[in-house]
C-alpha cells in the first residue's frame, strides 16, 4: 500500500476532512498511476478522489473499537524516534 497514507482510525481528535482528502488523493494516485492527471482525465480523477473521501469518512464513522483513542502527538513522536533510529539525525558534520 502507499506509504504516504496514514492510519486515520481511532485517534483523538478524529481525522479531519483535510487528512481524509490527502489519503484519498494518495490512494487514487497509486491506483491510477498518475501523480497529476492529464486534462482529459482531470475531471474523472478529481471525482474519484472525492468519492473515495466520502467512502473513507463513512468507514471511519462506522468503525467501532474498545481500544482507547491514540494520541496523535505520541504516535508522531514514536514515528520520529523510529526514523531517527533507522536513518540517523540527518545532519551531516
Short mmCIF file of N, CA, C and O in Angstrom, two decimals:
data_model
loop_
_atom_site.label_atom_id
_atom_site.label_comp_id
_atom_site.label_asym_id
_atom_site.label_seq_id
_atom_site.Cartn_x
_atom_site.Cartn_y
_atom_site.Cartn_z
N UNK A 1 0.85 -1.18 0.00
CA UNK A 1 0.00 0.00 0.00
C UNK A 1 0.89 1.24 0.00
O UNK A 1 2.07 1.19 0.30
N UNK A 2 0.31 2.33 -0.28
CA UNK A 2 1.04 3.59 -0.38
C UNK A 2 1.56 4.01 1.00
O UNK A 2 0.80 4.10 1.96
N UNK A 3 2.82 4.28 1.11
CA UNK A 3 3.42 4.64 2.39
C UNK A 3 2.95 5.99 2.90
O UNK A 3 3.04 6.27 4.08
N UNK A 4 2.48 6.85 2.02
CA UNK A 4 2.05 8.18 2.44
C UNK A 4 0.66 8.21 3.04
O UNK A 4 0.25 9.22 3.58
N UNK A 5 -0.08 7.12 2.95
CA UNK A 5 -1.41 7.07 3.54
C UNK A 5 -1.25 6.67 5.00
O UNK A 5 -0.74 5.61 5.31
N UNK A 6 -1.69 7.53 5.89
CA UNK A 6 -1.56 7.31 7.32
C UNK A 6 -2.84 6.69 7.87
O UNK A 6 -3.92 6.92 7.35
N UNK A 7 -2.70 5.93 8.95
CA UNK A 7 -3.86 5.40 9.65
C UNK A 7 -4.67 6.57 10.20
O UNK A 7 -4.10 7.48 10.82
N UNK A 8 -5.97 6.54 9.99
CA UNK A 8 -6.83 7.65 10.41
C UNK A 8 -7.82 7.24 11.49
O UNK A 8 -8.46 8.11 12.10
N UNK A 9 -7.96 5.96 11.76
CA UNK A 9 -8.96 5.50 12.70
C UNK A 9 -8.44 5.48 14.13
O UNK A 9 -7.29 5.17 14.38
N UNK A 10 -9.33 5.80 15.05
CA UNK A 10 -9.12 5.71 16.49
C UNK A 10 -8.05 6.68 17.00
O UNK A 10 -7.18 6.32 17.78
N UNK A 11 -8.13 7.92 16.54
CA UNK A 11 -7.28 8.98 17.05
C UNK A 11 -8.13 10.02 17.72
O UNK A 11 -9.31 10.21 17.39
N UNK A 12 -7.54 10.70 18.67
CA UNK A 12 -8.19 11.83 19.31
C UNK A 12 -7.30 13.03 19.11
O UNK A 12 -6.14 12.99 19.52
N UNK A 13 -7.74 14.08 18.46
CA UNK A 13 -9.05 14.25 17.86
C UNK A 13 -9.19 13.42 16.58
O UNK A 13 -8.19 12.96 16.02
N UNK A 14 -10.42 13.26 16.13
CA UNK A 14 -10.70 12.43 14.96
C UNK A 14 -10.08 13.05 13.70
O UNK A 14 -9.71 14.22 13.69
N UNK A 15 -10.00 12.23 12.68
CA UNK A 15 -9.40 12.66 11.41
C UNK A 15 -10.17 13.84 10.82
O UNK A 15 -11.40 13.87 10.84
N UNK A 16 -9.42 14.78 10.30
CA UNK A 16 -10.03 15.96 9.67
C UNK A 16 -10.39 15.65 8.22
O UNK A 16 -9.88 14.68 7.63
N UNK A 17 -11.21 16.49 7.64
CA UNK A 17 -11.54 16.34 6.22
C UNK A 17 -10.29 16.47 5.35
O UNK A 17 -10.16 15.78 4.34
N UNK A 18 -9.36 17.34 5.76
CA UNK A 18 -8.12 17.50 5.00
C UNK A 18 -7.28 16.23 5.02
O UNK A 18 -6.69 15.85 4.02
N UNK A 19 -7.20 15.57 6.17
CA UNK A 19 -6.45 14.32 6.28
C UNK A 19 -7.09 13.22 5.43
O UNK A 19 -6.40 12.45 4.76
N UNK A 20 -8.41 13.16 5.45
CA UNK A 20 -9.12 12.16 4.65
C UNK A 20 -8.94 12.45 3.17
O UNK A 20 -8.69 11.54 2.38
N UNK A 21 -9.01 13.72 2.78
CA UNK A 21 -8.79 14.08 1.38
C UNK A 21 -7.38 13.71 0.93
O UNK A 21 -7.19 13.15 -0.15
N UNK A 22 -6.38 14.00 1.77
CA UNK A 22 -4.99 13.69 1.42
C UNK A 22 -4.80 12.18 1.24
O UNK A 22 -4.14 11.74 0.29
N UNK A 23 -5.38 11.38 2.12
CA UNK A 23 -5.28 9.93 1.99
C UNK A 23 -5.99 9.45 0.73
O UNK A 23 -5.50 8.58 0.01
N UNK A 24 -7.14 10.04 0.44
CA UNK A 24 -7.89 9.68 -0.76
C UNK A 24 -7.12 10.03 -2.03
O UNK A 24 -7.08 9.25 -2.99
N UNK A 25 -6.50 11.19 -2.04
CA UNK A 25 -5.69 11.61 -3.17
C UNK A 25 -4.53 10.65 -3.39
O UNK A 25 -4.26 10.22 -4.52
N UNK A 26 -3.85 10.26 -2.32
CA UNK A 26 -2.73 9.32 -2.44
C UNK A 26 -3.21 7.97 -2.97
O UNK A 26 -2.54 7.36 -3.81
N UNK A 27 -4.35 7.52 -2.50
CA UNK A 27 -4.90 6.24 -2.96
C UNK A 27 -5.20 6.29 -4.46
O UNK A 27 -4.79 5.40 -5.21
N UNK A 28 -5.88 7.34 -4.91
CA UNK A 28 -6.24 7.45 -6.33
C UNK A 28 -4.98 7.60 -7.18
O UNK A 28 -4.89 7.02 -8.27
N UNK A 29 -4.00 8.34 -6.69
CA UNK A 29 -2.73 8.45 -7.42
C UNK A 29 -2.07 7.08 -7.58
O UNK A 29 -1.57 6.74 -8.64
N UNK A 30 -2.06 6.30 -6.50
CA UNK A 30 -1.42 4.99 -6.53
C UNK A 30 -2.15 4.06 -7.50
O UNK A 30 -1.52 3.40 -8.32
N UNK A 31 -3.46 4.01 -7.39
CA UNK A 31 -4.24 3.09 -8.22
C UNK A 31 -4.19 3.48 -9.70
O UNK A 31 -4.07 2.62 -10.57
N UNK A 32 -4.27 4.79 -9.97
CA UNK A 32 -4.30 5.24 -11.36
C UNK A 32 -2.92 5.30 -12.00
O UNK A 32 -2.79 5.22 -13.22
N UNK A 33 -1.89 5.47 -11.18
CA UNK A 33 -0.54 5.63 -11.71
C UNK A 33 -0.24 7.06 -12.13
O UNK A 33 0.83 7.34 -12.64
N UNK A 34 -1.17 7.96 -11.87
CA UNK A 34 -0.98 9.38 -12.20
C UNK A 34 -0.66 10.18 -10.95
O UNK A 34 -1.40 10.11 -9.97
N UNK A 35 0.41 10.95 -10.99
CA UNK A 35 0.64 11.91 -9.92
C UNK A 35 -0.21 13.15 -10.18
O UNK A 35 -0.81 13.70 -9.28
N UNK A 36 -0.23 13.55 -11.45
CA UNK A 36 -1.08 14.65 -11.89
C UNK A 36 -1.69 14.20 -13.22
O UNK A 36 -0.96 13.98 -14.19
N UNK A 37 -3.01 14.03 -13.25
CA UNK A 37 -3.63 13.52 -14.47
C UNK A 37 -3.60 14.55 -15.62
O UNK A 37 -3.50 15.75 -15.38
N UNK A 38 -3.71 14.03 -16.83
CA UNK A 38 -3.80 14.91 -18.00
C UNK A 38 -5.13 15.65 -17.96
O UNK A 38 -6.04 15.30 -17.21
N UNK A 39 -5.26 16.67 -18.78
CA UNK A 39 -6.51 17.45 -18.85
C UNK A 39 -7.71 16.56 -19.13
O UNK A 39 -8.77 16.75 -18.55
N UNK A 40 -7.53 15.58 -20.02
CA UNK A 40 -8.65 14.72 -20.40
C UNK A 40 -9.10 13.83 -19.22
O UNK A 40 -10.26 13.47 -19.13
N UNK A 41 -8.20 13.53 -18.31
CA UNK A 41 -8.52 12.67 -17.16
C UNK A 41 -8.74 13.44 -15.86
O UNK A 41 -9.12 12.84 -14.85
N UNK A 42 -8.51 14.72 -15.87
CA UNK A 42 -8.54 15.52 -14.65
C UNK A 42 -9.89 15.47 -13.93
O UNK A 42 -9.95 15.27 -12.70
N UNK A 43 -10.99 15.61 -14.65
CA UNK A 43 -12.32 15.63 -14.03
C UNK A 43 -12.65 14.29 -13.36
O UNK A 43 -13.10 14.25 -12.22
N UNK A 44 -12.42 13.19 -14.06
CA UNK A 44 -12.74 11.88 -13.51
C UNK A 44 -11.80 11.54 -12.35
O UNK A 44 -12.20 10.91 -11.37
N UNK A 45 -10.56 11.98 -12.44
CA UNK A 45 -9.59 11.79 -11.35
C UNK A 45 -10.08 12.49 -10.09
O UNK A 45 -10.13 11.90 -9.01
N UNK A 46 -10.48 13.75 -10.22
CA UNK A 46 -10.96 14.53 -9.08
C UNK A 46 -12.24 13.94 -8.51
O UNK A 46 -12.42 13.88 -7.29
N UNK A 47 -13.12 13.47 -9.37
CA UNK A 47 -14.37 12.83 -8.91
C UNK A 47 -14.05 11.58 -8.11
O UNK A 47 -14.67 11.31 -7.08
N UNK A 48 -13.07 10.81 -8.56
CA UNK A 48 -12.67 9.60 -7.84
C UNK A 48 -12.13 9.95 -6.46
O UNK A 48 -12.46 9.29 -5.47
N UNK A 49 -11.31 10.99 -6.37
CA UNK A 49 -10.77 11.41 -5.07
C UNK A 49 -11.90 11.79 -4.13
O UNK A 49 -11.93 11.38 -2.96
N UNK A 50 -12.86 12.55 -4.62
CA UNK A 50 -13.99 12.98 -3.79
C UNK A 50 -14.83 11.79 -3.34
O UNK A 50 -15.26 11.74 -2.18
N UNK A 51 -15.06 10.83 -4.23
CA UNK A 51 -15.85 9.65 -3.86
C UNK A 51 -15.12 8.78 -2.83
O UNK A 51 -15.73 8.29 -1.89
N UNK A 52 -13.82 8.62 -3.01
CA UNK A 52 -13.04 7.84 -2.04
C UNK A 52 -13.05 8.55 -0.69
O UNK A 52 -13.16 7.90 0.36
N UNK A 53 -12.99 9.87 -0.68
CA UNK A 53 -13.03 10.63 0.58
C UNK A 53 -14.36 10.42 1.30
O UNK A 53 -14.40 10.23 2.52
N UNK A 54 -15.45 10.43 0.56
CA UNK A 54 -16.78 10.21 1.16
C UNK A 54 -16.86 8.81 1.75
O UNK A 54 -17.31 8.62 2.89
N UNK A 55 -16.42 7.83 1.00
CA UNK A 55 -16.45 6.44 1.48
C UNK A 55 -15.55 6.28 2.70
O UNK A 55 -15.91 5.59 3.66
N UNK A 56 -14.40 6.93 2.68
CA UNK A 56 -13.48 6.85 3.82
C UNK A 56 -14.09 7.46 5.06
O UNK A 56 -14.01 6.89 6.16
N UNK A 57 -14.72 8.61 4.94
CA UNK A 57 -15.39 9.26 6.08
C UNK A 57 -16.47 8.33 6.62
O UNK A 57 -16.58 8.14 7.83
N UNK A 58 -17.27 7.73 5.73
CA UNK A 58 -18.32 6.81 6.16
C UNK A 58 -17.72 5.61 6.90
O UNK A 58 -18.25 5.18 7.92
N UNK A 59 -16.62 5.08 6.39
CA UNK A 59 -15.95 3.96 7.04
C UNK A 59 -15.49 4.35 8.44
O UNK A 59 -15.76 3.65 9.42
N UNK A 60 -14.79 5.47 8.55
CA UNK A 60 -14.27 5.90 9.85
C UNK A 60 -15.39 6.16 10.85
O UNK A 60 -15.24 5.86 12.04
N UNK A 61 -16.50 6.70 10.38
CA UNK A 61 -17.64 6.95 11.26
C UNK A 61 -18.34 5.67 11.68
O UNK A 61 -19.02 5.66 12.71
N UNK A 62 -18.21 4.60 10.92
CA UNK A 62 -18.91 3.34 11.19
C UNK A 62 -18.09 2.36 12.02
O UNK A 62 -18.66 1.50 12.69
N UNK A 63 -16.76 2.45 11.96
CA UNK A 63 -15.92 1.51 12.69
C UNK A 63 -16.09 1.67 14.19
O UNK A 63 -16.32 2.77 14.68
N UNK A 64 -15.95 0.56 14.90
CA UNK A 64 -16.05 0.57 16.36
C UNK A 64 -14.83 -0.12 16.95
O UNK A 64 -14.28 -1.04 16.35
N UNK A 65 -14.44 0.31 18.14
CA UNK A 65 -13.34 -0.32 18.84
C UNK A 65 -13.52 -0.11 20.33
O UNK A 65 -14.14 0.86 20.76
N UNK A 66 -12.98 -1.03 21.10
CA UNK A 66 -13.00 -0.86 22.55
C UNK A 66 -11.67 -0.28 23.04
O UNK A 66 -11.51 0.03 24.21
N UNK A 67 -10.72 -0.12 22.14
CA UNK A 67 -9.41 0.43 22.49
C UNK A 67 -9.52 1.94 22.74
O UNK A 67 -10.35 2.63 22.15
N UNK A 68 -8.67 2.41 23.62
CA UNK A 68 -8.60 3.85 23.88
C UNK A 68 -8.10 4.56 22.63
O UNK A 68 -7.23 4.04 21.93
N UNK A 69 -8.62 5.76 22.34
CA UNK A 69 -8.11 6.52 21.20
C UNK A 69 -6.63 6.83 21.38
O UNK A 69 -6.16 7.08 22.49
N UNK A 70 -5.90 6.80 20.27
CA UNK A 70 -4.47 7.12 20.30
C UNK A 70 -4.27 8.63 20.22
O UNK A 70 -5.06 9.33 19.61
N UNK A 71 -3.22 9.08 20.82
CA UNK A 71 -2.86 10.49 20.81
C UNK A 71 -1.96 10.75 19.61
O UNK A 71 -0.92 10.11 19.46
N UNK A 72 -2.33 11.71 18.79
CA UNK A 72 -1.57 12.00 17.57
C UNK A 72 -0.13 12.40 17.86
O UNK A 72 0.79 12.02 17.15
N UNK A 73 0.07 13.19 18.91
CA UNK A 73 1.41 13.64 19.24
C UNK A 73 2.30 12.48 19.68
O UNK A 73 3.47 12.42 19.32
N UNK A 74 1.75 11.56 20.45
CA UNK A 74 2.52 10.40 20.91
C UNK A 74 2.92 9.53 19.72
O UNK A 74 4.06 9.11 19.59
N UNK A 75 1.96 9.28 18.81
CA UNK A 75 2.24 8.45 17.63
C UNK A 75 3.28 9.14 16.74
O UNK A 75 4.19 8.50 16.22
N UNK A 76 3.16 10.46 16.58
CA UNK A 76 4.13 11.21 15.76
C UNK A 76 5.52 11.14 16.39
O UNK A 76 6.52 10.97 15.68
N UNK A 77 5.61 11.24 17.70
CA UNK A 77 6.91 11.16 18.37
C UNK A 77 7.52 9.77 18.22
O UNK A 77 8.72 9.63 18.00
N UNK A 78 6.69 8.73 18.31
CA UNK A 78 7.18 7.36 18.10
C UNK A 78 7.72 7.19 16.69
O UNK A 78 8.76 6.55 16.49
N UNK A 79 7.03 7.76 15.71
CA UNK A 79 7.49 7.68 14.32
C UNK A 79 8.82 8.41 14.15
O UNK A 79 9.72 7.92 13.46
N UNK A 80 8.95 9.58 14.78
CA UNK A 80 10.21 10.33 14.71
C UNK A 80 11.35 9.51 15.32
O UNK A 80 12.46 9.48 14.79
N UNK A 81 11.07 8.86 16.45
CA UNK A 81 12.10 8.04 17.11
C UNK A 81 12.51 6.86 16.22
O UNK A 81 13.70 6.55 16.12
N UNK A 82 11.52 6.21 15.57
CA UNK A 82 11.85 5.11 14.65
C UNK A 82 12.70 5.61 13.50
O UNK A 82 13.68 4.96 13.09
N UNK A 83 12.34 6.75 12.94
CA UNK A 83 13.10 7.32 11.83
C UNK A 83 14.51 7.71 12.26
O UNK A 83 15.47 7.50 11.51
N UNK A 84 14.63 8.25 13.44
CA UNK A 84 15.95 8.62 13.97
C UNK A 84 16.83 7.38 14.11
O UNK A 84 18.00 7.38 13.72
N UNK A 85 16.25 6.31 14.64
CA UNK A 85 17.00 5.07 14.82
C UNK A 85 17.39 4.47 13.46
O UNK A 85 18.49 3.98 13.27
N UNK A 86 16.47 4.54 12.52
CA UNK A 86 16.68 3.93 11.20
C UNK A 86 17.62 4.75 10.33
O UNK A 86 18.49 4.21 9.65
N UNK A 87 17.43 6.07 10.30
CA UNK A 87 18.16 6.91 9.36
C UNK A 87 19.19 7.83 10.00
O UNK A 87 19.94 8.50 9.30
N UNK A 88 19.20 7.93 11.31
CA UNK A 88 20.11 8.85 11.97
C UNK A 88 19.52 10.23 12.06
O UNK A 88 18.38 10.47 11.67
N UNK A 89 20.30 11.17 12.55
CA UNK A 89 19.79 12.52 12.79
C UNK A 89 19.56 13.30 11.51
O UNK A 89 18.84 14.29 11.51
N UNK A 90 20.20 12.91 10.44
CA UNK A 90 20.03 13.61 9.18
C UNK A 90 21.00 14.78 9.02
O UNK A 90 21.10 15.35 7.95
N UNK A 91 21.70 15.13 10.08
CA UNK A 91 22.67 16.23 9.96
C UNK A 91 24.03 15.66 9.55
O UNK A 91 24.46 14.62 10.00
N UNK A 92 24.68 16.39 8.68
CA UNK A 92 25.99 15.98 8.19
C UNK A 92 27.03 16.86 8.87
O UNK A 92 26.94 18.08 8.84
N UNK A 93 28.02 16.23 9.47
CA UNK A 93 29.06 17.01 10.19
C UNK A 93 30.25 17.27 9.31
O UNK A 93 30.63 16.58 8.47
#
